[in-house]
Each structure stands twice: as structure tokens, then as C-alpha cells.
CSV table of C-alpha atoms in Angstrom, one decimal:
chain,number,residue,atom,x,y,z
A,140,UNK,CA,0.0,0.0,0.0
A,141,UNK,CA,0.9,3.9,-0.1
A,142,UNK,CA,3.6,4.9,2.3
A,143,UNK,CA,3.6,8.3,3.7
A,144,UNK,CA,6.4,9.5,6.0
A,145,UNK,CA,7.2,12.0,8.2
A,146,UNK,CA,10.5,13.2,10.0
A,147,UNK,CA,11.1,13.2,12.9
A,148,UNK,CA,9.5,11.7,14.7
A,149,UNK,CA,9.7,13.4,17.6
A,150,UNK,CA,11.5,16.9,18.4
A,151,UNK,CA,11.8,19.0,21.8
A,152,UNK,CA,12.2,22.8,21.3
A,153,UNK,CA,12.5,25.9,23.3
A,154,UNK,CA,10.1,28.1,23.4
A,155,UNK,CA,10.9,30.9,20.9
A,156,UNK,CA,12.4,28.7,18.1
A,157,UNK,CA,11.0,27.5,14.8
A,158,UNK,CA,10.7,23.7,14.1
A,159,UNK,CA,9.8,22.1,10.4
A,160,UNK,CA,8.4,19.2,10.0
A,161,UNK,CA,8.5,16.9,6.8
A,162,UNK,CA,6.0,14.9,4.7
A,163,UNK,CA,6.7,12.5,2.1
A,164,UNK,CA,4.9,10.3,-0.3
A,165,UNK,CA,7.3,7.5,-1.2
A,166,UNK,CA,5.1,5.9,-3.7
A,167,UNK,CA,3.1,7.7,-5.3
A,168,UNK,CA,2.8,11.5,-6.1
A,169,UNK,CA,0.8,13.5,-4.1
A,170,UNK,CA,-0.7,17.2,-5.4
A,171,UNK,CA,-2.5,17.7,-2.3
A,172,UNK,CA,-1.5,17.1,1.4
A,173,UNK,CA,-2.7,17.8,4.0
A,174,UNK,CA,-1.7,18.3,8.0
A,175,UNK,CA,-3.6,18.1,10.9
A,176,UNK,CA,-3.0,18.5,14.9
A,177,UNK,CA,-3.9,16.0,17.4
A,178,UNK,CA,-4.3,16.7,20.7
A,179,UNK,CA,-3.9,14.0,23.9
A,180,UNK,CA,-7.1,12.4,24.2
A,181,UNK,CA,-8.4,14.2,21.4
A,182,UNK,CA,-9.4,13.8,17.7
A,183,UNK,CA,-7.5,15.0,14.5
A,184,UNK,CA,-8.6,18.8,13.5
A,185,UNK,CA,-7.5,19.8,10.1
A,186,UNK,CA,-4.8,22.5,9.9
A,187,UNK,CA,-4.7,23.4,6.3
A,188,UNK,CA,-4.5,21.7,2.8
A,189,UNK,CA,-1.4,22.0,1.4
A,190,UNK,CA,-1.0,22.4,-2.5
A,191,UNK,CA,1.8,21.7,-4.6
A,192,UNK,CA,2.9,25.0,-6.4
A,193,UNK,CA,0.6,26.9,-5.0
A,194,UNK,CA,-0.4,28.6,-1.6
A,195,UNK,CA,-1.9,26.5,1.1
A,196,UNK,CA,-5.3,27.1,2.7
A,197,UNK,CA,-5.4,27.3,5.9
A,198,UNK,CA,-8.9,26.1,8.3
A,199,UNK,CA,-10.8,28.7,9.8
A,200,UNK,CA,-8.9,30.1,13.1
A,201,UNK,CA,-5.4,28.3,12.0
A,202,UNK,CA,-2.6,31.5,12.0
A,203,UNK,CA,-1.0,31.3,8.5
A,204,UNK,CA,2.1,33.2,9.5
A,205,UNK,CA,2.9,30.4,12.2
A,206,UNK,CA,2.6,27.4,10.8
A,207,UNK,CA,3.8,28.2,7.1
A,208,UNK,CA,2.8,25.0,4.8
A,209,UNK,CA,5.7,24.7,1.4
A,210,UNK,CA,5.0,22.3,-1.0
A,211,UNK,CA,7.4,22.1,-3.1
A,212,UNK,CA,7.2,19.0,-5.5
A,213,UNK,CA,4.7,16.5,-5.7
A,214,UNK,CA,5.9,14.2,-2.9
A,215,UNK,CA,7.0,16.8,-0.3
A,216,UNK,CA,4.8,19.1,2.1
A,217,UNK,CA,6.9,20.6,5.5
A,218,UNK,CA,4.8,22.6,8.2
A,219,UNK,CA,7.0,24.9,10.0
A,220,UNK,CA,6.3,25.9,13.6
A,221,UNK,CA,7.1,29.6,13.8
A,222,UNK,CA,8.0,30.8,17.1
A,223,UNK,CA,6.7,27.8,19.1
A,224,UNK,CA,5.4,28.2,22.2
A,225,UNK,CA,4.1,25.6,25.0
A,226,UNK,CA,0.9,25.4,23.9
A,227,UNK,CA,2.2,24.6,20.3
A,228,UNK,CA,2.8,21.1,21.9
A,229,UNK,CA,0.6,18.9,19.9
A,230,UNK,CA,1.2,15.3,17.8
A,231,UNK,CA,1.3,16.8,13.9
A,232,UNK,CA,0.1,14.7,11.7
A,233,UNK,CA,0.3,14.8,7.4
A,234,UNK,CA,-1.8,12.6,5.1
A,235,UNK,CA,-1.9,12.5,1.3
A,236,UNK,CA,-4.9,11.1,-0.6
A,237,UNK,CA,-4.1,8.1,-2.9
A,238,UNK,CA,-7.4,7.7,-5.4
A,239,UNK,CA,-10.2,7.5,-2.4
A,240,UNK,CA,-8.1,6.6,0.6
A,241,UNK,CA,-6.7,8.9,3.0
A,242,UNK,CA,-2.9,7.9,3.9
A,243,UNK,CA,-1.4,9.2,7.0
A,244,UNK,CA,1.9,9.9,7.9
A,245,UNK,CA,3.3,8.1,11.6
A,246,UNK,CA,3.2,11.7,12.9
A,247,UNK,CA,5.1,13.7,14.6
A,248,UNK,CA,5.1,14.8,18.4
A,249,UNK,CA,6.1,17.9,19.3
A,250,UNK,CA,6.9,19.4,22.5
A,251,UNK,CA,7.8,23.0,23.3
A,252,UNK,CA,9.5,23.9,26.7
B,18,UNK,CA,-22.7,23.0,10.8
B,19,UNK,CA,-19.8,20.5,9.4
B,20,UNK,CA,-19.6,18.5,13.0
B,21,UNK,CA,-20.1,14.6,13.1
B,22,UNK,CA,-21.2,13.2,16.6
B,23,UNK,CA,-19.4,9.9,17.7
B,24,UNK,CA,-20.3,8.0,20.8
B,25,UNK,CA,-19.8,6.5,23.2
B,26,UNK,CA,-16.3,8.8,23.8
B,27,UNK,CA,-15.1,5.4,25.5
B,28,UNK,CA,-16.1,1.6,25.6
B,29,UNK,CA,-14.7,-1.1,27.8
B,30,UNK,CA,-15.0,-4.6,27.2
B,31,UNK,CA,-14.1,-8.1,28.0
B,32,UNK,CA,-12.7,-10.0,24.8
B,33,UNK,CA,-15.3,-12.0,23.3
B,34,UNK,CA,-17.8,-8.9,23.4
B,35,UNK,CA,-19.1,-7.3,20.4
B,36,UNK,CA,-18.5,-3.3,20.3
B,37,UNK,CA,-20.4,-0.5,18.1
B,38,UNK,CA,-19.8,2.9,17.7
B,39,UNK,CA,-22.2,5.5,16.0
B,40,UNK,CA,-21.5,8.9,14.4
B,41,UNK,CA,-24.4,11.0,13.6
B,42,UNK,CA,-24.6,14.4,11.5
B,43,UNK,CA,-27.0,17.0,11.0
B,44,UNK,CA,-26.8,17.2,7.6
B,45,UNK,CA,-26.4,14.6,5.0
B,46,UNK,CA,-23.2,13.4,4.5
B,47,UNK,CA,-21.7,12.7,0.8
B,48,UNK,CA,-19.5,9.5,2.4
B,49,UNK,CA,-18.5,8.7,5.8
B,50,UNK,CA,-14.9,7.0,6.3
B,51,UNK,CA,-14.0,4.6,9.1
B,52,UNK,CA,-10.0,5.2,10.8
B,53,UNK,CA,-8.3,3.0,13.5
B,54,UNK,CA,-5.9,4.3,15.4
B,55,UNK,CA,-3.8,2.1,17.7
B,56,UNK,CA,-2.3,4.0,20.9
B,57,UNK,CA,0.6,5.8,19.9
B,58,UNK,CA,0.2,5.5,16.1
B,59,UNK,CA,-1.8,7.1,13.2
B,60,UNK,CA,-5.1,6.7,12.2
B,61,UNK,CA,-5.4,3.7,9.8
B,62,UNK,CA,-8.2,4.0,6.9
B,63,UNK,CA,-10.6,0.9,7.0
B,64,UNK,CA,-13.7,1.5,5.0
B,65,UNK,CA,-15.4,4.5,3.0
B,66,UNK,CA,-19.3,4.1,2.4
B,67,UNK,CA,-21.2,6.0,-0.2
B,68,UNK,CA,-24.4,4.6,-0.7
B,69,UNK,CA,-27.8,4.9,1.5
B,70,UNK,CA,-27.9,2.1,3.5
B,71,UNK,CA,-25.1,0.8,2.5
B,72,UNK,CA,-23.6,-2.6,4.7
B,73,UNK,CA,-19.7,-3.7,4.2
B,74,UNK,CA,-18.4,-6.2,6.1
B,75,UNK,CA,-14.5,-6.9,7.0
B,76,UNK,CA,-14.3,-10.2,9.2
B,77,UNK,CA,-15.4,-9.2,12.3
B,78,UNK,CA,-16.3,-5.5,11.1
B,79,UNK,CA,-19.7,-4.4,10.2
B,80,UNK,CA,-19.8,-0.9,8.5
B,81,UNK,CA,-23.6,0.7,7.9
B,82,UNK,CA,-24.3,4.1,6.6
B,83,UNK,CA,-28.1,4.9,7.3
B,84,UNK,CA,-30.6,5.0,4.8
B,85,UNK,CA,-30.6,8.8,5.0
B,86,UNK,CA,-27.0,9.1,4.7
B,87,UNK,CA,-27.0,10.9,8.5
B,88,UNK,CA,-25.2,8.1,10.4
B,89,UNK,CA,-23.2,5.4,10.6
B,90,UNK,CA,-21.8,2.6,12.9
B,91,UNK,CA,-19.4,0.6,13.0
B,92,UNK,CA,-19.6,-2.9,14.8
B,93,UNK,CA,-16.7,-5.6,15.6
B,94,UNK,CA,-18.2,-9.0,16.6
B,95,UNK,CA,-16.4,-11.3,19.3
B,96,UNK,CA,-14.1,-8.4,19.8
B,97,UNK,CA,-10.1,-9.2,20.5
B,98,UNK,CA,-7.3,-7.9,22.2
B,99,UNK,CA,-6.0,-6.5,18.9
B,100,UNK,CA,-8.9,-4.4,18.2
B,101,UNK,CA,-7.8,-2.1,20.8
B,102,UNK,CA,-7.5,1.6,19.6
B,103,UNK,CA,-9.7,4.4,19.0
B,104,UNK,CA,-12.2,4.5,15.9
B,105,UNK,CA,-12.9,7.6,14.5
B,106,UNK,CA,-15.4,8.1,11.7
B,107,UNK,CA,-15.3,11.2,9.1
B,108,UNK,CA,-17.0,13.4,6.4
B,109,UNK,CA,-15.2,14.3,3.4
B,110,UNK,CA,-16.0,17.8,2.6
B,111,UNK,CA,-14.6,19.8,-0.7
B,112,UNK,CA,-11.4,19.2,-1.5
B,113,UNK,CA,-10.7,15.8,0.3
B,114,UNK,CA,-10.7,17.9,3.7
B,115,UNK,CA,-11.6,15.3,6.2
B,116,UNK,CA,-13.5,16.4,9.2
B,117,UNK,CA,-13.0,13.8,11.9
B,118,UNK,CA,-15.8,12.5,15.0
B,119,UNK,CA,-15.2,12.8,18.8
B,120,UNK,CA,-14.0,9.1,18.1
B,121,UNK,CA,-14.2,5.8,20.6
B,122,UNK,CA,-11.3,4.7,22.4
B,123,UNK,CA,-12.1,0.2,22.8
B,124,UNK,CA,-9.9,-1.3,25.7
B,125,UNK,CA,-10.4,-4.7,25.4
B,126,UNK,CA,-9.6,-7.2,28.9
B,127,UNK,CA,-8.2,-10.6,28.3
């Protein structure tokens, strides 16, 4: 089946820096991507749809100018975490749509101190 | 508005048991998708129904979407220690955007 990765894994920051976090499709070529954020205990709210050679778009409430979405070719998407704070902590999760399915990346957990 | 209501938020049973979980929306919903997600992992895609009153079975997996393409449920028969995880369903709106329920978090005891 698709593959979709994500790196890293896991990353501690301080509070003030910028983190970027990568998605891949390793099979198969993906136009859109998209990320969400997943809080403990919590279900997956969609952060933006990220679009290859174009500008992402962004859910309603999400700040554009701290999580800037690049999508650069048609198997890469990164999210970077502008100016992370604590409450930026959060599992970050990509997916890329393969025909009908929905493929998601392993994720990512951050954590801001 | 877009929401999808899933319960129950949590189910406990003893293996052998059967399990369902419902998701219900105010509005009629173009497809519903089915995800697992184990602790510590990603959600998993299982099933995507389209159809009213639609039934797809996977083993021990019963999917229904209802006849008014509302709700859905999902139910494992003679459930096991591997179905632990959360089940979360989801609408597709435009552009693929997924919007995802409340979900169920199954612990299943030996």
C-alpha cells in the first residue's frame, strides 16, 4: 500500500524557536496534502491543505504566518512551527490522498519547553 | 454546521464482546470514512461508504451508513485484544478535507 512518512519523529524545542516538520509520499505523487494537529485524548482537527505550487489554505482560526505550509514538488509538504510556544505542543500529523483513501503519515510529536 | 457526533467517547469490554460505535450528523453526508488508530500511532483508513444504506463487512467489522445518509456505525463482533485503539469516523468535505468525530477509544480485557 501507499507509504507516507514523516521526520522526525519526535522533536523537543525551546520556546521561541521554529521547528519544520517533513511529509513525504514515497510511492506515489501527491498534489494535495494535507496536515492536521492532534491533541492527547483528542481527535484530528485539520490544519490546512497543502498544495503543490501553490499557496496552502489554511482552516478557519489556523494562523497562517505560524505554521507556514511549502510544497514544493509532488511528494514533499513541511509545516513549520514559527515561534513555538508551549501550547504549540501537539502530535502533527500529514496525510496524502491516494485515489479515495486517506494515507497518514506516523506523525510527529512535538513538544515545546 | 460541518460536526459529526461519535459515541460513546469510551467503551470497555471483555474480549469476546461485540462493540459499536455510531457517528451522527445533522446534515447529510456525501460518504462517511472509518480510521483506526492504535495507541501511539496514526489513524489507519478501514472503509469509505457511499451509498444509502449501505452494509460492508471486514471479518469481524460491520460498517452501515443509514438510509438517509446521516449516520453510521461501526460494529466488531467477538471483539479481540488486537482491536484495541480508537475508531474515528469522518465526512469528506470539498477538496478531500476530512472532518474527523469525537471518536471511541475500545480497551479490550483478556
Amino acid at each position: 500500500g501507499a507509504v507516507v512518512s514523516q521526520h522526525p519523529s519526535r522533536v523537543i524545542c525551546k520556546s521561541g524557536t521554529s521547528v519544520k516538520i517533513e511529509c513525504r509520499s514515497l510511492d506515489f505523487q501527491a498534489t494535495t496534502m494535507f496536515w492536521y494537529r492532534q491533541f492527547p485524548k483528542q481527535s484530528l482537527m485539520l490544519m490546512a491543505t497543502s498544495n503543490e505550487g501553490s499557496k496552502a489554505t489554511y482552516e478557519q482560526g489556523v494562523e497562517k504566518d505560524k505554521f507556514l505550509i511549502n510544497h514544493a514538488s509532488l511528494t514533499l509538504s513541511t509545516l513549520t512551527v514559527t515561534s513555538a510556544h508551549p501550547e504549540d505542543s501537539s502530535f502533527y500529523i500529514c496525510s496524502a490522498k491516494r485515489e479515495y483513501e486517506q494515507y497518514f503519515g506516523p506523525g510527529t510529536r512535538l513538544t515545546v519547553t | 454546521g460541518q460536526q459529526v457526533m461519535q459515541i460513546p467517547q469510551y467503551q470497555h469490554v471483555q474480549e469476546g464482546e461485540d462493540f459499536t460505535t455510531y457517528c451522527n450528523s445533522s446534515t447529510t453526508l456525501s460518504n462517511i470514512q472509518w480510521y483506526k488508530q492504535r495507541p501511539g500511532g496514526h489513524p489507519v483508513f478501514l472503509i469509505q461508504l457511499v451509498k444509502s444504506g449501505e452494509v460492508k463487512k471486514q471479518k469481524r467489522l460491520t460498517f452501515q451508513f443509514g438510509e438517509a445518509k446521516k449516520n453510521s456505525s461501526l460494529h466488531i463482533t467477538a471483539t479481540q485484544t488486537t482491536d484495541v485503539g480508537t475508531y474515528f469516523c469522518a465526512r469528506e468535505t470539498s477538496g478531500s478535507r476530512l472532518t474527523f468525530g469525537e471518536g471511541t477509544q475500545l480497551t479490550v480485557n483478556p
